[in-house]
Amino acid sequence: MATLRDILQRFRPSGAPGAAGAAAVPADRRARAEAELEPVFAALAPTVARCAEIRRVGAALAAGHTARATQHADAILADATRAESGERADAGARVRASLAAEFAAIDAAAARESDQVRRHADAVMSQLVDRAVERFRGCIADLDRNAAGDRTAQR
């Protein structure tokens, strides 16, 4: 362990400009610092090794958690993919049922309208047929009168 004197010795100037002073050799500060800190680093070596071991174990645990999470996500995705086809089929069935009901309603409305048009046509048709028959009979009567008039004119 460094003494107070050793610590203060670091700050002693050597070869400073000015009046001549005591002769001194420049201190090797780096070697002194290394020598002073080497016991501290040696004492920390087991802690550094323990930290490296903790990091290694943590990385292994993280890799395991990541692998399990990936498997879980893959399982969720596979379930969703399987459920997707069922959901699509259910949605398609619901749409088809809705469309079938809508088409049935349209078909029933068309049938009602067709019946109404048919009844109206039957009512109007009988009147038109009666008129046509009357006109036809009138035309035949006119032809008969003209034919009778022509016979009398020829005699």
mmCIF file with all atom_site columns, C-alpha atoms in Angstrom:
data_model
loop_
_atom_site.group_PDB
_atom_site.id
_atom_site.type_symbol
_atom_site.label_atom_id
_atom_site.label_alt_id
_atom_site.label_comp_id
_atom_site.label_asym_id
_atom_site.label_entity_id
_atom_site.label_seq_id
_atom_site.pdbx_PDB_ins_code
_atom_site.Cartn_x
_atom_site.Cartn_y
_atom_site.Cartn_z
_atom_site.occupancy
_atom_site.B_iso_or_equiv
_atom_site.pdbx_formal_charge
_atom_site.auth_seq_id
_atom_site.auth_comp_id
_atom_site.auth_asym_id
_atom_site.auth_atom_id
_atom_site.pdbx_PDB_model_num
ATOM 1   C CA . MET A 1 1   ? 0.000    0.000   0.000    1.00 0.00 ? 1   MET A CA 1
ATOM 2   C CA . ALA A 1 2   ? 1.341    3.419   -0.854   1.00 0.00 ? 2   ALA A CA 1
ATOM 3   C CA . THR A 1 3   ? 2.214    5.761   1.963    1.00 0.00 ? 3   THR A CA 1
ATOM 4   C CA . LEU A 1 4   ? 1.383    9.422   2.096    1.00 0.00 ? 4   LEU A CA 1
ATOM 5   C CA . ARG A 1 5   ? 4.968    10.258  1.279    1.00 0.00 ? 5   ARG A CA 1
ATOM 6   C CA . ASP A 1 6   ? 4.859    8.088   -1.862   1.00 0.00 ? 6   ASP A CA 1
ATOM 7   C CA . ILE A 1 7   ? 1.683    9.771   -3.000   1.00 0.00 ? 7   ILE A CA 1
ATOM 8   C CA . LEU A 1 8   ? 3.124    13.254  -2.429   1.00 0.00 ? 8   LEU A CA 1
ATOM 9   C CA . GLN A 1 9   ? 6.381    12.261  -4.172   1.00 0.00 ? 9   GLN A CA 1
ATOM 10  C CA . ARG A 1 10  ? 4.408    11.979  -7.394   1.00 0.00 ? 10  ARG A CA 1
ATOM 11  C CA . PHE A 1 11  ? 3.851    15.695  -7.403   1.00 0.00 ? 11  PHE A CA 1
ATOM 12  C CA . ARG A 1 12  ? 7.504    16.626  -6.907   1.00 0.00 ? 12  ARG A CA 1
ATOM 13  C CA . PRO A 1 13  ? 8.780    18.532  -9.902   1.00 0.00 ? 13  PRO A CA 1
ATOM 14  C CA . SER A 1 14  ? 11.961   17.439  -11.501  1.00 0.00 ? 14  SER A CA 1
ATOM 15  C CA . GLY A 1 15  ? 14.055   19.639  -13.687  1.00 0.00 ? 15  GLY A CA 1
ATOM 16  C CA . ALA A 1 16  ? 11.784   22.626  -13.506  1.00 0.00 ? 16  ALA A CA 1
ATOM 17  C CA . PRO A 1 17  ? 13.046   25.816  -15.078  1.00 0.00 ? 17  PRO A CA 1
ATOM 18  C CA . GLY A 1 18  ? 14.631   28.283  -12.777  1.00 0.00 ? 18  GLY A CA 1
ATOM 19  C CA . ALA A 1 19  ? 17.408   28.021  -10.198  1.00 0.00 ? 19  ALA A CA 1
ATOM 20  C CA . ALA A 1 20  ? 19.260   24.765  -9.972   1.00 0.00 ? 20  ALA A CA 1
ATOM 21  C CA . GLY A 1 21  ? 17.746   22.387  -7.487   1.00 0.00 ? 21  GLY A CA 1
ATOM 22  C CA . ALA A 1 22  ? 18.479   18.973  -6.184   1.00 0.00 ? 22  ALA A CA 1
ATOM 23  C CA . ALA A 1 23  ? 19.253   16.470  -8.855   1.00 0.00 ? 23  ALA A CA 1
ATOM 24  C CA . ALA A 1 24  ? 16.431   13.984  -9.409   1.00 0.00 ? 24  ALA A CA 1
ATOM 25  C CA . VAL A 1 25  ? 15.450   11.278  -11.815  1.00 0.00 ? 25  VAL A CA 1
ATOM 26  C CA . PRO A 1 26  ? 12.042   11.659  -13.404  1.00 0.00 ? 26  PRO A CA 1
ATOM 27  C CA . ALA A 1 27  ? 9.631    9.332   -11.692  1.00 0.00 ? 27  ALA A CA 1
ATOM 28  C CA . ASP A 1 28  ? 8.052    6.520   -13.743  1.00 0.00 ? 28  ASP A CA 1
ATOM 29  C CA . ARG A 1 29  ? 4.502    7.320   -12.853  1.00 0.00 ? 29  ARG A CA 1
ATOM 30  C CA . ARG A 1 30  ? 2.987    4.578   -14.944  1.00 0.00 ? 30  ARG A CA 1
ATOM 31  C CA . ALA A 1 31  ? 5.092    1.853   -13.321  1.00 0.00 ? 31  ALA A CA 1
ATOM 32  C CA . ARG A 1 32  ? 4.249    3.212   -9.889   1.00 0.00 ? 32  ARG A CA 1
ATOM 33  C CA . ALA A 1 33  ? 0.517    3.327   -10.694  1.00 0.00 ? 33  ALA A CA 1
ATOM 34  C CA . GLU A 1 34  ? 0.619    -0.222  -12.029  1.00 0.00 ? 34  GLU A CA 1
ATOM 35  C CA . ALA A 1 35  ? 2.497    -1.424  -8.971   1.00 0.00 ? 35  ALA A CA 1
ATOM 36  C CA . GLU A 1 36  ? 0.045    0.371   -6.700   1.00 0.00 ? 36  GLU A CA 1
ATOM 37  C CA . LEU A 1 37  ? -3.084   -0.910  -8.486   1.00 0.00 ? 37  LEU A CA 1
ATOM 38  C CA . GLU A 1 38  ? -1.926   -4.453  -9.162   1.00 0.00 ? 38  GLU A CA 1
ATOM 39  C CA . PRO A 1 39  ? -2.996   -5.785  -5.732   1.00 0.00 ? 39  PRO A CA 1
ATOM 40  C CA . VAL A 1 40  ? -6.443   -4.162  -6.234   1.00 0.00 ? 40  VAL A CA 1
ATOM 41  C CA . PHE A 1 41  ? -6.881   -5.784  -9.638   1.00 0.00 ? 41  PHE A CA 1
ATOM 42  C CA . ALA A 1 42  ? -5.608   -9.089  -8.270   1.00 0.00 ? 42  ALA A CA 1
ATOM 43  C CA . ALA A 1 43  ? -8.216   -8.873  -5.508   1.00 0.00 ? 43  ALA A CA 1
ATOM 44  C CA . LEU A 1 44  ? -10.900  -8.111  -8.127   1.00 0.00 ? 44  LEU A CA 1
ATOM 45  C CA . ALA A 1 45  ? -9.946   -11.059 -10.392  1.00 0.00 ? 45  ALA A CA 1
ATOM 46  C CA . PRO A 1 46  ? -12.367  -13.518 -8.723   1.00 0.00 ? 46  PRO A CA 1
ATOM 47  C CA . THR A 1 47  ? -15.146  -10.923 -8.955   1.00 0.00 ? 47  THR A CA 1
ATOM 48  C CA . VAL A 1 48  ? -14.395  -10.334 -12.654  1.00 0.00 ? 48  VAL A CA 1
ATOM 49  C CA . ALA A 1 49  ? -14.453  -14.103 -13.240  1.00 0.00 ? 49  ALA A CA 1
ATOM 50  C CA . ARG A 1 50  ? -17.745  -14.375 -11.337  1.00 0.00 ? 50  ARG A CA 1
ATOM 51  C CA . CYS A 1 51  ? -19.208  -11.527 -13.442  1.00 0.00 ? 51  CYS A CA 1
ATOM 52  C CA . ALA A 1 52  ? -18.134  -13.287 -16.640  1.00 0.00 ? 52  ALA A CA 1
ATOM 53  C CA . GLU A 1 53  ? -19.785  -16.482 -15.373  1.00 0.00 ? 53  GLU A CA 1
ATOM 54  C CA . ILE A 1 54  ? -22.973  -14.557 -14.528  1.00 0.00 ? 54  ILE A CA 1
ATOM 55  C CA . ARG A 1 55  ? -22.989  -13.017 -18.015  1.00 0.00 ? 55  ARG A CA 1
ATOM 56  C CA . ARG A 1 56  ? -22.474  -16.442 -19.609  1.00 0.00 ? 56  ARG A CA 1
ATOM 57  C CA . VAL A 1 57  ? -25.304  -17.973 -17.567  1.00 0.00 ? 57  VAL A CA 1
ATOM 58  C CA . GLY A 1 58  ? -27.519  -14.969 -18.323  1.00 0.00 ? 58  GLY A CA 1
ATOM 59  C CA . ALA A 1 59  ? -26.828  -15.267 -22.048  1.00 0.00 ? 59  ALA A CA 1
ATOM 60  C CA . ALA A 1 60  ? -27.675  -18.982 -21.928  1.00 0.00 ? 60  ALA A CA 1
ATOM 61  C CA . LEU A 1 61  ? -30.901  -18.259 -20.014  1.00 0.00 ? 61  LEU A CA 1
ATOM 62  C CA . ALA A 1 62  ? -31.798  -15.496 -22.465  1.00 0.00 ? 62  ALA A CA 1
ATOM 63  C CA . ALA A 1 63  ? -31.183  -17.836 -25.406  1.00 0.00 ? 63  ALA A CA 1
ATOM 64  C CA . GLY A 1 64  ? -33.416  -20.457 -23.761  1.00 0.00 ? 64  GLY A CA 1
ATOM 65  C CA . HIS A 1 65  ? -36.157  -17.890 -23.113  1.00 0.00 ? 65  HIS A CA 1
ATOM 66  C CA . THR A 1 66  ? -35.855  -16.645 -26.686  1.00 0.00 ? 66  THR A CA 1
ATOM 67  C CA . ALA A 1 67  ? -36.118  -20.191 -28.048  1.00 0.00 ? 67  ALA A CA 1
ATOM 68  C CA . ARG A 1 68  ? -39.184  -20.942 -25.896  1.00 0.00 ? 68  ARG A CA 1
ATOM 69  C CA . ALA A 1 69  ? -40.798  -17.625 -26.864  1.00 0.00 ? 69  ALA A CA 1
ATOM 70  C CA . THR A 1 70  ? -40.131  -18.366 -30.539  1.00 0.00 ? 70  THR A CA 1
ATOM 71  C CA . GLN A 1 71  ? -41.696  -21.828 -30.184  1.00 0.00 ? 71  GLN A CA 1
ATOM 72  C CA . HIS A 1 72  ? -44.686  -20.316 -28.371  1.00 0.00 ? 72  HIS A CA 1
ATOM 73  C CA . ALA A 1 73  ? -45.097  -17.660 -31.074  1.00 0.00 ? 73  ALA A CA 1
ATOM 74  C CA . ASP A 1 74  ? -44.860  -20.348 -33.770  1.00 0.00 ? 74  ASP A CA 1
ATOM 75  C CA . ALA A 1 75  ? -47.538  -22.387 -31.972  1.00 0.00 ? 75  ALA A CA 1
ATOM 76  C CA . ILE A 1 76  ? -49.799  -19.339 -31.716  1.00 0.00 ? 76  ILE A CA 1
ATOM 77  C CA . LEU A 1 77  ? -49.261  -18.615 -35.413  1.00 0.00 ? 77  LEU A CA 1
ATOM 78  C CA . ALA A 1 78  ? -50.025  -22.235 -36.340  1.00 0.00 ? 78  ALA A CA 1
ATOM 79  C CA . ASP A 1 79  ? -53.224  -22.168 -34.235  1.00 0.00 ? 79  ASP A CA 1
ATOM 80  C CA . ALA A 1 80  ? -54.242  -18.895 -35.847  1.00 0.00 ? 80  ALA A CA 1
ATOM 81  C CA . THR A 1 81  ? -53.553  -20.302 -39.300  1.00 0.00 ? 81  THR A CA 1
ATOM 82  C CA . ARG A 1 82  ? -55.678  -23.385 -38.537  1.00 0.00 ? 82  ARG A CA 1
ATOM 83  C CA . ALA A 1 83  ? -58.439  -21.215 -37.078  1.00 0.00 ? 83  ALA A CA 1
ATOM 84  C CA . GLU A 1 84  ? -58.286  -18.896 -40.083  1.00 0.00 ? 84  GLU A CA 1
ATOM 85  C CA . SER A 1 85  ? -59.659  -21.506 -42.491  1.00 0.00 ? 85  SER A CA 1
ATOM 86  C CA . GLY A 1 86  ? -62.494  -22.316 -40.078  1.00 0.00 ? 86  GLY A CA 1
ATOM 87  C CA . GLU A 1 87  ? -63.268  -18.646 -39.592  1.00 0.00 ? 87  GLU A CA 1
ATOM 88  C CA . ARG A 1 88  ? -63.225  -18.082 -43.340  1.00 0.00 ? 88  ARG A CA 1
ATOM 89  C CA . ALA A 1 89  ? -65.613  -21.010 -43.811  1.00 0.00 ? 89  ALA A CA 1
ATOM 90  C CA . ASP A 1 90  ? -67.917  -19.678 -41.071  1.00 0.00 ? 90  ASP A CA 1
ATOM 91  C CA . ALA A 1 91  ? -67.869  -16.196 -42.552  1.00 0.00 ? 91  ALA A CA 1
ATOM 92  C CA . GLY A 1 92  ? -68.566  -17.622 -46.016  1.00 0.00 ? 92  GLY A CA 1
ATOM 93  C CA . ALA A 1 93  ? -71.475  -19.667 -44.642  1.00 0.00 ? 93  ALA A CA 1
ATOM 94  C CA . ARG A 1 94  ? -72.911  -16.594 -42.929  1.00 0.00 ? 94  ARG A CA 1
ATOM 95  C CA . VAL A 1 95  ? -72.616  -14.557 -46.133  1.00 0.00 ? 95  VAL A CA 1
ATOM 96  C CA . ARG A 1 96  ? -74.178  -17.345 -48.194  1.00 0.00 ? 96  ARG A CA 1
ATOM 97  C CA . ALA A 1 97  ? -77.053  -17.678 -45.706  1.00 0.00 ? 97  ALA A CA 1
ATOM 98  C CA . SER A 1 98  ? -77.603  -13.930 -45.751  1.00 0.00 ? 98  SER A CA 1
ATOM 99  C CA . LEU A 1 99  ? -77.569  -13.868 -49.552  1.00 0.00 ? 99  LEU A CA 1
ATOM 100 C CA . ALA A 1 100 ? -79.906  -16.869 -49.723  1.00 0.00 ? 100 ALA A CA 1
ATOM 101 C CA . ALA A 1 101 ? -82.372  -15.083 -47.435  1.00 0.00 ? 101 ALA A CA 1
ATOM 102 C CA . GLU A 1 102 ? -82.061  -11.912 -49.504  1.00 0.00 ? 102 GLU A CA 1
ATOM 103 C CA . PHE A 1 103 ? -82.567  -13.840 -52.770  1.00 0.00 ? 103 PHE A CA 1
ATOM 104 C CA . ALA A 1 104 ? -85.569  -15.652 -51.278  1.00 0.00 ? 104 ALA A CA 1
ATOM 105 C CA . ALA A 1 105 ? -87.091  -12.297 -50.304  1.00 0.00 ? 105 ALA A CA 1
ATOM 106 C CA . ILE A 1 106 ? -86.444  -10.907 -53.798  1.00 0.00 ? 106 ILE A CA 1
ATOM 107 C CA . ASP A 1 107 ? -87.900  -14.076 -55.369  1.00 0.00 ? 107 ASP A CA 1
ATOM 108 C CA . ALA A 1 108 ? -91.035  -13.862 -53.180  1.00 0.00 ? 108 ALA A CA 1
ATOM 109 C CA . ALA A 1 109 ? -91.485  -10.173 -54.070  1.00 0.00 ? 109 ALA A CA 1
ATOM 110 C CA . ALA A 1 110 ? -91.066  -10.988 -57.760  1.00 0.00 ? 110 ALA A CA 1
ATOM 111 C CA . ALA A 1 111 ? -93.620  -13.804 -57.489  1.00 0.00 ? 111 ALA A CA 1
ATOM 112 C CA . ARG A 1 112 ? -96.129  -11.461 -55.790  1.00 0.00 ? 112 ARG A CA 1
ATOM 113 C CA . GLU A 1 113 ? -95.582  -8.808  -58.440  1.00 0.00 ? 113 GLU A CA 1
ATOM 114 C CA . SER A 1 114 ? -95.888  -11.409 -61.218  1.00 0.00 ? 114 SER A CA 1
ATOM 115 C CA . ASP A 1 115 ? -99.191  -12.668 -59.753  1.00 0.00 ? 115 ASP A CA 1
ATOM 116 C CA . GLN A 1 116 ? -100.472 -9.111  -59.517  1.00 0.00 ? 116 GLN A CA 1
ATOM 117 C CA . VAL A 1 117 ? -99.486  -8.412  -63.136  1.00 0.00 ? 117 VAL A CA 1
ATOM 118 C CA . ARG A 1 118 ? -101.132 -11.688 -64.224  1.00 0.00 ? 118 ARG A CA 1
ATOM 119 C CA . ARG A 1 119 ? -104.392 -10.861 -62.394  1.00 0.00 ? 119 ARG A CA 1
ATOM 120 C CA . HIS A 1 120 ? -104.412 -7.376  -63.890  1.00 0.00 ? 120 HIS A CA 1
ATOM 121 C CA . ALA A 1 121 ? -103.661 -8.795  -67.350  1.00 0.00 ? 121 ALA A CA 1
ATOM 122 C CA . ASP A 1 122 ? -106.489 -11.354 -66.967  1.00 0.00 ? 122 ASP A CA 1
ATOM 123 C CA . ALA A 1 123 ? -108.923 -8.580  -66.006  1.00 0.00 ? 123 ALA A CA 1
ATOM 124 C CA . VAL A 1 124 ? -107.849 -6.296  -68.853  1.00 0.00 ? 124 VAL A CA 1
ATOM 125 C CA . MET A 1 125 ? -107.576 -9.170  -71.331  1.00 0.00 ? 125 MET A CA 1
ATOM 126 C CA . SER A 1 126 ? -111.189 -10.214 -70.890  1.00 0.00 ? 126 SER A CA 1
ATOM 127 C CA . GLN A 1 127 ? -112.291 -6.631  -71.562  1.00 0.00 ? 127 GLN A CA 1
ATOM 128 C CA . LEU A 1 128 ? -110.039 -6.414  -74.633  1.00 0.00 ? 128 LEU A CA 1
ATOM 129 C CA . VAL A 1 129 ? -111.258 -9.764  -75.949  1.00 0.00 ? 129 VAL A CA 1
ATOM 130 C CA . ASP A 1 130 ? -114.877 -8.624  -75.469  1.00 0.00 ? 130 ASP A CA 1
ATOM 131 C CA . ARG A 1 131 ? -114.136 -5.404  -77.424  1.00 0.00 ? 131 ARG A CA 1
ATOM 132 C CA . ALA A 1 132 ? -112.303 -7.318  -80.166  1.00 0.00 ? 132 ALA A CA 1
ATOM 133 C CA . VAL A 1 133 ? -115.193 -9.772  -80.482  1.00 0.00 ? 133 VAL A CA 1
ATOM 134 C CA . GLU A 1 134 ? -117.687 -6.866  -80.692  1.00 0.00 ? 134 GLU A CA 1
ATOM 135 C CA . ARG A 1 135 ? -115.633 -5.139  -83.395  1.00 0.00 ? 135 ARG A CA 1
ATOM 136 C CA . PHE A 1 136 ? -115.197 -8.394  -85.275  1.00 0.00 ? 136 PHE A CA 1
ATOM 137 C CA . ARG A 1 137 ? -118.954 -9.020  -85.127  1.00 0.00 ? 137 ARG A CA 1
ATOM 138 C CA . GLY A 1 138 ? -119.524 -5.410  -86.224  1.00 0.00 ? 138 GLY A CA 1
ATOM 139 C CA . CYS A 1 139 ? -117.144 -5.906  -89.165  1.00 0.00 ? 139 CYS A CA 1
ATOM 140 C CA . ILE A 1 140 ? -118.904 -9.155  -90.106  1.00 0.00 ? 140 ILE A CA 1
ATOM 141 C CA . ALA A 1 141 ? -122.274 -7.419  -89.852  1.00 0.00 ? 141 ALA A CA 1
ATOM 142 C CA . ASP A 1 142 ? -120.980 -4.583  -92.075  1.00 0.00 ? 142 ASP A CA 1
ATOM 143 C CA . LEU A 1 143 ? -119.689 -7.140  -94.565  1.00 0.00 ? 143 LEU A CA 1
ATOM 144 C CA . ASP A 1 144 ? -123.037 -8.923  -94.512  1.00 0.00 ? 144 ASP A CA 1
ATOM 145 C CA . ARG A 1 145 ? -124.878 -5.613  -95.103  1.00 0.00 ? 145 ARG A CA 1
ATOM 146 C CA . ASN A 1 146 ? -122.495 -4.630  -97.888  1.00 0.00 ? 146 ASN A CA 1
ATOM 147 C CA . ALA A 1 147 ? -122.791 -8.057  -99.454  1.00 0.00 ? 147 ALA A CA 1
ATOM 148 C CA . ALA A 1 148 ? -126.606 -7.859  -99.231  1.00 0.00 ? 148 ALA A CA 1
ATOM 149 C CA . GLY A 1 149 ? -126.527 -4.340  -100.689 1.00 0.00 ? 149 GLY A CA 1
ATOM 150 C CA . ASP A 1 150 ? -124.312 -5.499  -103.548 1.00 0.00 ? 150 ASP A CA 1
ATOM 151 C CA . ARG A 1 151 ? -126.706 -8.356  -104.364 1.00 0.00 ? 151 ARG A CA 1
ATOM 152 C CA . THR A 1 152 ? -129.631 -6.050  -104.490 1.00 0.00 ? 152 THR A CA 1
ATOM 153 C CA . ALA A 1 153 ? -127.687 -3.608  -106.656 1.00 0.00 ? 153 ALA A CA 1
ATOM 154 C CA . GLN A 1 154 ? -126.725 -6.349  -109.097 1.00 0.00 ? 154 GLN A CA 1
ATOM 155 C CA . ARG A 1 155 ? -130.262 -7.486  -109.668 1.00 0.00 ? 155 ARG A CA 1
#
